[in-house]
Amino acid sequence: DTAVSQTPKYLVTQMGNDKSIKCEQNLGHDTMYWYKQDSKKFLKIMFSYNNKELIINETVPNRFSPKSPDKAHLNLHINSLELGDSAVYFCASSQSAQTHYGYTFGSGTRLTVV
Amino acid sequence: TQLLEQSPQFLSIQEGENLTVYCNSSSVFSSLQWYRQEPGEGPVLLVTVVTGGEVKKLKRLTFQFGDARKDSSLHITAAQPGDTGLYLCAGGSSYKLIFGSGTRLLVRP
């Protein structure tokens, strides 16, 4: 039973398209995150939600819009995709927003914009 | 901007050797975590340290948090091919984890 599941695993799309990535966690955690991992494997936080409320928005272009319908789900919608958006996007969850709780990551969504 | 620098960036060793990976910053963190990531998967938590000077052991892995809570190290004893992967340190700050630049470890049989 997967703890944090993301779909799709791979996404190939053309520039200018709009796409969504879905994430669900069955751990009962309060906090969920989106991270972007670039080609050099550097992981950078994009957004964080705690009990459906946005608590972190890290200078991400407003073409990226997260949505959390409930605390078990955090989706990421991207408008007008650009070549530079190509990366692996990871969803993660933690027991609370306190950082001493470990994160559980999904297996990632590899987005390729052509 | 808070940064975590890891060294070395890449390490290739023979099975049975010992190694140490370092994670350094000029910033103080409330906690420090280490993760291992394998190709095509998300990072998996190995350990969390929260107290300056804290040392934690996990079988052949020893983790240390610096006294000033700005740095950490990961020591692996008698490395095995199964230890191969990308090791990431992450510092806790303002309700988020800031990840280090990563150390790619290859253990040759």
PDB file of C-alpha atoms in Angstrom:
ATOM      1  CA  ASP A   1       0.000   0.000   0.000  1.00  0.00           C
ATOM      2  CA  THR A   2       1.805   3.107  -1.276  1.00  0.00           C
ATOM      3  CA  ALA A   3       2.118   5.843   1.368  1.00  0.00           C
ATOM      4  CA  VAL A   4       2.519   8.816  -1.000  1.00  0.00           C
ATOM      5  CA  SER A   5       1.389   8.214  -4.558  1.00  0.00           C
ATOM      6  CA  GLN A   6       1.839  10.567  -7.494  1.00  0.00           C
ATOM      7  CA  THR A   7       0.354  10.344 -10.943  1.00  0.00           C
ATOM      8  CA  PRO A   8       1.434  10.314 -13.641  1.00  0.00           C
ATOM      9  CA  LYS A   9       4.961   8.908 -13.310  1.00  0.00           C
ATOM     10  CA  TYR A  10       5.989  10.369 -16.678  1.00  0.00           C
ATOM     11  CA  LEU A  11       4.566  13.350 -18.527  1.00  0.00           C
ATOM     12  CA  VAL A  12       5.736  14.497 -21.960  1.00  0.00           C
ATOM     13  CA  THR A  13       4.023  17.565 -23.357  1.00  0.00           C
ATOM     14  CA  GLN A  14       4.497  20.468 -25.716  1.00  0.00           C
ATOM     15  CA  MET A  15       5.344  24.015 -24.775  1.00  0.00           C
ATOM     16  CA  GLY A  16       2.311  26.107 -24.025  1.00  0.00           C
ATOM     17  CA  ASN A  17       0.159  23.221 -22.798  1.00  0.00           C
ATOM     18  CA  ASP A  18      -1.488  23.012 -19.382  1.00  0.00           C
ATOM     19  CA  LYS A  19      -0.965  19.893 -17.248  1.00  0.00           C
ATOM     20  CA  SER A  20      -1.732  18.596 -13.764  1.00  0.00           C
ATOM     21  CA  ILE A  21       0.044  16.245 -11.375  1.00  0.00           C
ATOM     22  CA  LYS A  22      -1.894  14.544  -8.599  1.00  0.00           C
ATOM     23  CA  CYS A  23      -0.667  13.465  -5.183  1.00  0.00           C
ATOM     24  CA  GLU A  24      -2.349  11.492  -2.422  1.00  0.00           C
ATOM     25  CA  GLN A  25      -1.062  10.334   0.962  1.00  0.00           C
ATOM     26  CA  ASN A  26      -2.646   7.666   3.193  1.00  0.00           C
ATOM     27  CA  LEU A  27      -0.450   8.316   6.257  1.00  0.00           C
ATOM     28  CA  GLY A  28      -2.819  10.691   8.014  1.00  0.00           C
ATOM     29  CA  HIS A  29      -0.193  13.436   7.822  1.00  0.00           C
ATOM     30  CA  ASP A  30      -1.170  17.080   8.239  1.00  0.00           C
ATOM     31  CA  THR A  31       1.405  18.652   5.913  1.00  0.00           C
ATOM     32  CA  MET A  32       2.141  18.140   2.221  1.00  0.00           C
ATOM     33  CA  TYR A  33       4.764  19.592  -0.080  1.00  0.00           C
ATOM     34  CA  TRP A  34       5.803  19.963  -3.700  1.00  0.00           C
ATOM     35  CA  TYR A  35       9.516  19.886  -4.476  1.00  0.00           C
ATOM     36  CA  LYS A  36      11.264  20.284  -7.838  1.00  0.00           C
ATOM     37  CA  GLN A  37      14.439  18.312  -8.585  1.00  0.00           C
ATOM     38  CA  ASP A  38      16.557  19.643 -11.417  1.00  0.00           C
ATOM     39  CA  SER A  39      18.959  17.813 -13.698  1.00  0.00           C
ATOM     40  CA  LYS A  40      21.751  18.203 -11.120  1.00  0.00           C
ATOM     41  CA  LYS A  41      19.554  16.449  -8.523  1.00  0.00           C
ATOM     42  CA  PHE A  42      19.065  19.631  -6.501  1.00  0.00           C
ATOM     43  CA  LEU A  43      15.750  19.524  -4.606  1.00  0.00           C
ATOM     44  CA  LYS A  44      14.005  22.839  -4.085  1.00  0.00           C
ATOM     45  CA  ILE A  45      10.756  23.433  -2.230  1.00  0.00           C
ATOM     46  CA  MET A  46       7.901  24.981  -4.186  1.00  0.00           C
ATOM     47  CA  PHE A  47       4.836  24.846  -1.930  1.00  0.00           C
ATOM     48  CA  SER A  48       3.691  23.554   1.419  1.00  0.00           C
ATOM     49  CA  TYR A  49       0.168  23.029   2.734  1.00  0.00           C
ATOM     50  CA  ASN A  50      -0.780  22.368   6.334  1.00  0.00           C
ATOM     51  CA  ASN A  51      -4.309  21.060   6.847  1.00  0.00           C
ATOM     52  CA  LYS A  52      -5.335  22.398   3.418  1.00  0.00           C
ATOM     53  CA  GLU A  53      -3.883  25.858   4.106  1.00  0.00           C
ATOM     54  CA  LEU A  54      -0.992  27.214   2.032  1.00  0.00           C
ATOM     55  CA  ILE A  55       1.939  27.994   4.349  1.00  0.00           C
ATOM     56  CA  ILE A  56       4.882  28.159   1.950  1.00  0.00           C
ATOM     57  CA  ASN A  57       5.036  29.609  -1.566  1.00  0.00           C
ATOM     58  CA  GLU A  58       8.658  29.861  -2.642  1.00  0.00           C
ATOM     59  CA  THR A  59       8.957  32.423  -5.457  1.00  0.00           C
ATOM     60  CA  VAL A  60       7.365  30.059  -7.915  1.00  0.00           C
ATOM     61  CA  PRO A  61       5.940  31.550 -11.161  1.00  0.00           C
ATOM     62  CA  ASN A  62       2.196  32.006 -10.910  1.00  0.00           C
ATOM     63  CA  ARG A  63       1.794  29.565 -13.797  1.00  0.00           C
ATOM     64  CA  PHE A  64       2.097  26.957 -11.033  1.00  0.00           C
ATOM     65  CA  SER A  65      -1.022  26.619  -8.919  1.00  0.00           C
ATOM     66  CA  PRO A  66      -1.317  24.058  -6.120  1.00  0.00           C
ATOM     67  CA  LYS A  67      -4.663  22.897  -4.810  1.00  0.00           C
ATOM     68  CA  SER A  68      -5.430  20.898  -1.692  1.00  0.00           C
ATOM     69  CA  PRO A  69      -9.060  19.712  -1.613  1.00  0.00           C
ATOM     70  CA  ASP A  70      -8.410  17.908   1.675  1.00  0.00           C
ATOM     71  CA  LYS A  71      -5.348  17.172   3.789  1.00  0.00           C
ATOM     72  CA  ALA A  72      -4.724  13.853   2.033  1.00  0.00           C
ATOM     73  CA  HIS A  73      -4.466  15.387  -1.443  1.00  0.00           C
ATOM     74  CA  LEU A  74      -2.229  18.033  -2.984  1.00  0.00           C
ATOM     75  CA  ASN A  75      -2.369  18.590  -6.720  1.00  0.00           C
ATOM     76  CA  LEU A  76      -0.181  20.780  -8.904  1.00  0.00           C
ATOM     77  CA  HIS A  77      -1.503  22.491 -12.024  1.00  0.00           C
ATOM     78  CA  ILE A  78       0.905  24.118 -14.455  1.00  0.00           C
ATOM     79  CA  ASN A  79      -0.248  26.551 -17.129  1.00  0.00           C
ATOM     80  CA  SER A  80       1.584  27.526 -20.305  1.00  0.00           C
ATOM     81  CA  LEU A  81       4.391  25.034 -19.870  1.00  0.00           C
ATOM     82  CA  GLU A  82       7.911  26.182 -20.734  1.00  0.00           C
ATOM     83  CA  LEU A  83      11.057  24.217 -21.603  1.00  0.00           C
ATOM     84  CA  GLY A  84      12.575  25.220 -18.275  1.00  0.00           C
ATOM     85  CA  ASP A  85       9.774  23.468 -16.408  1.00  0.00           C
ATOM     86  CA  SER A  86      11.273  20.110 -17.392  1.00  0.00           C
ATOM     87  CA  ALA A  87      12.307  18.411 -14.148  1.00  0.00           C
ATOM     88  CA  VAL A  88      11.215  15.744 -11.697  1.00  0.00           C
ATOM     89  CA  TYR A  89       8.476  16.932  -9.349  1.00  0.00           C
ATOM     90  CA  PHE A  90       8.157  15.249  -5.967  1.00  0.00           C
ATOM     91  CA  CYS A  91       5.241  15.313  -3.613  1.00  0.00           C
ATOM     92  CA  ALA A  92       5.973  14.677   0.071  1.00  0.00           C
ATOM     93  CA  SER A  93       4.121  14.607   3.350  1.00  0.00           C
ATOM     94  CA  SER A  94       5.043  14.936   7.025  1.00  0.00           C
ATOM     95  CA  GLN A  95       3.239  14.474  10.317  1.00  0.00           C
ATOM     96  CA  SER A  96       3.215  18.212  10.911  1.00  0.00           C
ATOM     97  CA  ALA A  97       4.888  21.393   9.682  1.00  0.00           C
ATOM     98  CA  GLN A  98       7.568  21.020  12.363  1.00  0.00           C
ATOM     99  CA  THR A  99      10.696  20.081  10.448  1.00  0.00           C
ATOM    100  CA  HIS A 100      12.003  17.464  12.878  1.00  0.00           C
ATOM    101  CA  TYR A 101       9.372  15.123  11.475  1.00  0.00           C
ATOM    102  CA  GLY A 102      10.706  13.267   8.475  1.00  0.00           C
ATOM    103  CA  TYR A 103       9.250  13.609   5.045  1.00  0.00           C
ATOM    104  CA  THR A 104       7.769  10.708   3.097  1.00  0.00           C
ATOM    105  CA  PHE A 105       8.252  11.283  -0.606  1.00  0.00           C
ATOM    106  CA  GLY A 106       6.348   9.970  -3.596  1.00  0.00           C
ATOM    107  CA  SER A 107       8.276   8.359  -6.432  1.00  0.00           C
ATOM    108  CA  GLY A 108       8.197  11.513  -8.529  1.00  0.00           C
ATOM    109  CA  THR A 109       6.745  12.748 -11.811  1.00  0.00           C
ATOM    110  CA  ARG A 110       9.241  13.273 -14.611  1.00  0.00           C
ATOM    111  CA  LEU A 111       7.964  16.184 -16.684  1.00  0.00           C
ATOM    112  CA  THR A 112       9.479  16.736 -20.115  1.00  0.00           C
ATOM    113  CA  VAL A 113       8.444  19.806 -22.077  1.00  0.00           C
ATOM    114  CA  VAL A 114       9.302  19.662 -25.791  1.00  0.00           C
TER     115      VAL A 114
ATOM    116  CA  THR B   1      19.637  32.409   1.250  1.00  0.00           C
ATOM    117  CA  GLN B   2      20.342  29.309   3.278  1.00  0.00           C
ATOM    118  CA  LEU B   3      22.593  26.803   1.524  1.00  0.00           C
ATOM    119  CA  LEU B   4      23.810  23.360   2.425  1.00  0.00           C
ATOM    120  CA  GLU B   5      27.000  22.264   0.694  1.00  0.00           C
ATOM    121  CA  GLN B   6      27.823  18.592   0.572  1.00  0.00           C
ATOM    122  CA  SER B   7      31.226  17.085  -0.067  1.00  0.00           C
ATOM    123  CA  PRO B   8      32.365  15.185  -1.883  1.00  0.00           C
ATOM    124  CA  GLN B   9      29.949  15.493  -4.788  1.00  0.00           C
ATOM    125  CA  PHE B  10      30.864  12.039  -6.032  1.00  0.00           C
ATOM    126  CA  LEU B  11      32.547   9.097  -4.340  1.00  0.00           C
ATOM    127  CA  SER B  12      33.511   5.770  -5.892  1.00  0.00           C
ATOM    128  CA  ILE B  13      34.911   3.193  -3.475  1.00  0.00           C
ATOM    129  CA  GLN B  14      35.534  -0.520  -3.187  1.00  0.00           C
ATOM    130  CA  GLU B  15      33.282  -2.745  -1.116  1.00  0.00           C
ATOM    131  CA  GLY B  16      34.526  -2.916   2.471  1.00  0.00           C
ATOM    132  CA  GLU B  17      35.998   0.585   2.593  1.00  0.00           C
ATOM    133  CA  ASN B  18      34.893   3.289   5.010  1.00  0.00           C
ATOM    134  CA  LEU B  19      33.727   6.737   3.938  1.00  0.00           C
ATOM    135  CA  THR B  20      32.500  10.042   5.319  1.00  0.00           C
ATOM    136  CA  VAL B  21      30.162  12.541   3.668  1.00  0.00           C
ATOM    137  CA  TYR B  22      30.022  16.120   4.925  1.00  0.00           C
ATOM    138  CA  CYS B  23      27.189  18.631   4.958  1.00  0.00           C
ATOM    139  CA  ASN B  24      28.103  22.248   5.771  1.00  0.00           C
ATOM    140  CA  SER B  25      26.311  25.549   6.061  1.00  0.00           C
ATOM    141  CA  SER B  26      26.809  29.017   7.495  1.00  0.00           C
ATOM    142  CA  SER B  27      23.229  28.886   8.793  1.00  0.00           C
ATOM    143  CA  VAL B  28      21.867  27.304  11.962  1.00  0.00           C
ATOM    144  CA  PHE B  29      19.208  24.648  11.517  1.00  0.00           C
ATOM    145  CA  SER B  30      16.624  23.407  14.002  1.00  0.00           C
ATOM    146  CA  SER B  31      17.128  19.852  12.784  1.00  0.00           C
ATOM    147  CA  LEU B  32      19.166  17.951  10.243  1.00  0.00           C
ATOM    148  CA  GLN B  33      18.021  14.962   8.257  1.00  0.00           C
ATOM    149  CA  TRP B  34      19.750  12.548   5.905  1.00  0.00           C
ATOM    150  CA  TYR B  35      18.022  10.867   2.993  1.00  0.00           C
ATOM    151  CA  ARG B  36      19.064   8.311   0.394  1.00  0.00           C
ATOM    152  CA  GLN B  37      17.639   8.431  -3.104  1.00  0.00           C
ATOM    153  CA  GLU B  38      17.825   5.680  -5.704  1.00  0.00           C
ATOM    154  CA  PRO B  39      17.225   6.186  -9.442  1.00  0.00           C
ATOM    155  CA  GLY B  40      13.569   6.687 -10.328  1.00  0.00           C
ATOM    156  CA  GLU B  41      12.500   6.946  -6.703  1.00  0.00           C
ATOM    157  CA  GLY B  42      11.931   9.636  -4.128  1.00  0.00           C
ATOM    158  CA  PRO B  43      14.350  10.266  -1.250  1.00  0.00           C
ATOM    159  CA  VAL B  44      13.948   7.966   1.751  1.00  0.00           C
ATOM    160  CA  LEU B  45      14.594   9.250   5.262  1.00  0.00           C
ATOM    161  CA  LEU B  46      17.544   7.662   7.050  1.00  0.00           C
ATOM    162  CA  VAL B  47      17.787   9.717  10.247  1.00  0.00           C
ATOM    163  CA  THR B  48      16.841  12.964  11.978  1.00  0.00           C
ATOM    164  CA  VAL B  49      19.152  14.717  14.454  1.00  0.00           C
ATOM    165  CA  VAL B  50      17.933  17.688  16.464  1.00  0.00           C
ATOM    166  CA  THR B  51      20.458  18.407  19.225  1.00  0.00           C
ATOM    167  CA  GLY B  52      23.869  20.000  18.652  1.00  0.00           C
ATOM    168  CA  GLY B  53      26.567  17.347  19.078  1.00  0.00           C
ATOM    169  CA  GLU B  54      24.083  14.509  18.721  1.00  0.00           C
ATOM    170  CA  VAL B  55      25.369  11.221  17.312  1.00  0.00           C
ATOM    171  CA  LYS B  56      23.071   8.521  15.972  1.00  0.00           C
ATOM    172  CA  LYS B  57      23.996   5.067  14.724  1.00  0.00           C
ATOM    173  CA  LEU B  58      22.001   3.027  12.269  1.00  0.00           C
ATOM    174  CA  LYS B  59      23.802  -0.309  11.775  1.00  0.00           C
ATOM    175  CA  ARG B  60      26.919   0.626   9.728  1.00  0.00           C
ATOM    176  CA  LEU B  61      25.883   4.289   9.376  1.00  0.00           C
ATOM    177  CA  THR B  62      26.868   6.934  11.932  1.00  0.00           C
ATOM    178  CA  PHE B  63      25.364  10.416  11.788  1.00  0.00           C
ATOM    179  CA  GLN B  64      26.611  13.456  13.684  1.00  0.00           C
ATOM    180  CA  PHE B  65      25.105  16.930  14.093  1.00  0.00           C
ATOM    181  CA  GLY B  66      27.637  19.675  14.698  1.00  0.00           C
ATOM    182  CA  ASP B  67      27.731  21.433  18.073  1.00  0.00           C
ATOM    183  CA  ALA B  68      26.610  24.711  16.503  1.00  0.00           C
ATOM    184  CA  ARG B  69      23.891  22.957  14.451  1.00  0.00           C
ATOM    185  CA  LYS B  70      25.385  24.219  11.192  1.00  0.00           C
ATOM    186  CA  ASP B  71      26.950  21.036   9.884  1.00  0.00           C
ATOM    187  CA  SER B  72      26.617  17.268   9.864  1.00  0.00           C
ATOM    188  CA  SER B  73      28.463  14.180   8.756  1.00  0.00           C
ATOM    189  CA  LEU B  74      27.522  10.697   7.641  1.00  0.00           C
ATOM    190  CA  HIS B  75      30.068   7.921   8.142  1.00  0.00           C
ATOM    191  CA  ILE B  76      29.603   4.506   6.562  1.00  0.00           C
ATOM    192  CA  THR B  77      31.675   1.589   7.813  1.00  0.00           C
ATOM    193  CA  ALA B  78      32.492  -1.358   5.540  1.00  0.00           C
ATOM    194  CA  ALA B  79      30.471  -0.050   2.595  1.00  0.00           C
ATOM    195  CA  GLN B  80      28.437  -2.526   0.570  1.00  0.00           C
ATOM    196  CA  PRO B  81      27.126  -2.306  -3.017  1.00  0.00           C
ATOM    197  CA  GLY B  82      23.638  -1.868  -1.538  1.00  0.00           C
ATOM    198  CA  ASP B  83      24.791   1.468  -0.090  1.00  0.00           C
ATOM    199  CA  THR B  84      25.065   2.876  -3.622  1.00  0.00           C
ATOM    200  CA  GLY B  85      22.842   5.897  -4.126  1.00  0.00           C
ATOM    201  CA  LEU B  86      22.448   9.655  -3.826  1.00  0.00           C
ATOM    202  CA  TYR B  87      22.799  10.887  -0.239  1.00  0.00           C
ATOM    203  CA  LEU B  88      21.074  14.154   0.627  1.00  0.00           C
ATOM    204  CA  CYS B  89      21.282  16.156   3.806  1.00  0.00           C
ATOM    205  CA  ALA B  90      18.425  18.507   4.643  1.00  0.00           C
ATOM    206  CA  GLY B  91      18.213  21.275   7.228  1.00  0.00           C
ATOM    207  CA  GLY B  92      15.017  22.284   8.940  1.00  0.00           C
ATOM    208  CA  SER B  93      14.176  25.993   8.888  1.00  0.00           C
ATOM    209  CA  SER B  94      10.901  27.937   8.999  1.00  0.00           C
ATOM    210  CA  TYR B  95       8.595  24.961   8.422  1.00  0.00           C
ATOM    211  CA  LYS B  96      10.537  23.620   5.442  1.00  0.00           C
ATOM    212  CA  LEU B  97      13.498  21.420   4.644  1.00  0.00           C
ATOM    213  CA  ILE B  98      16.369  22.899   2.673  1.00  0.00           C
ATOM    214  CA  PHE B  99      18.237  20.183   0.824  1.00  0.00           C
ATOM    215  CA  GLY B 100      21.950  19.923   0.225  1.00  0.00           C
ATOM    216  CA  SER B 101      23.634  19.566  -3.123  1.00  0.00           C
ATOM    217  CA  GLY B 102      23.896  15.762  -2.798  1.00  0.00           C
ATOM    218  CA  THR B 103      26.673  13.167  -2.736  1.00  0.00           C
ATOM    219  CA  ARG B 104      26.538  10.373  -5.258  1.00  0.00           C
ATOM    220  CA  LEU B 105      28.066   7.187  -3.807  1.00  0.00           C
ATOM    221  CA  LEU B 106      29.087   4.183  -5.883  1.00  0.00           C
ATOM    222  CA  VAL B 107      30.278   1.078  -4.052  1.00  0.00           C
ATOM    223  CA  ARG B 108      32.007  -1.361  -6.393  1.00  0.00           C
ATOM    224  CA  PRO B 109      31.845  -5.090  -5.597  1.00  0.00           C
TER     225      PRO B 109
END
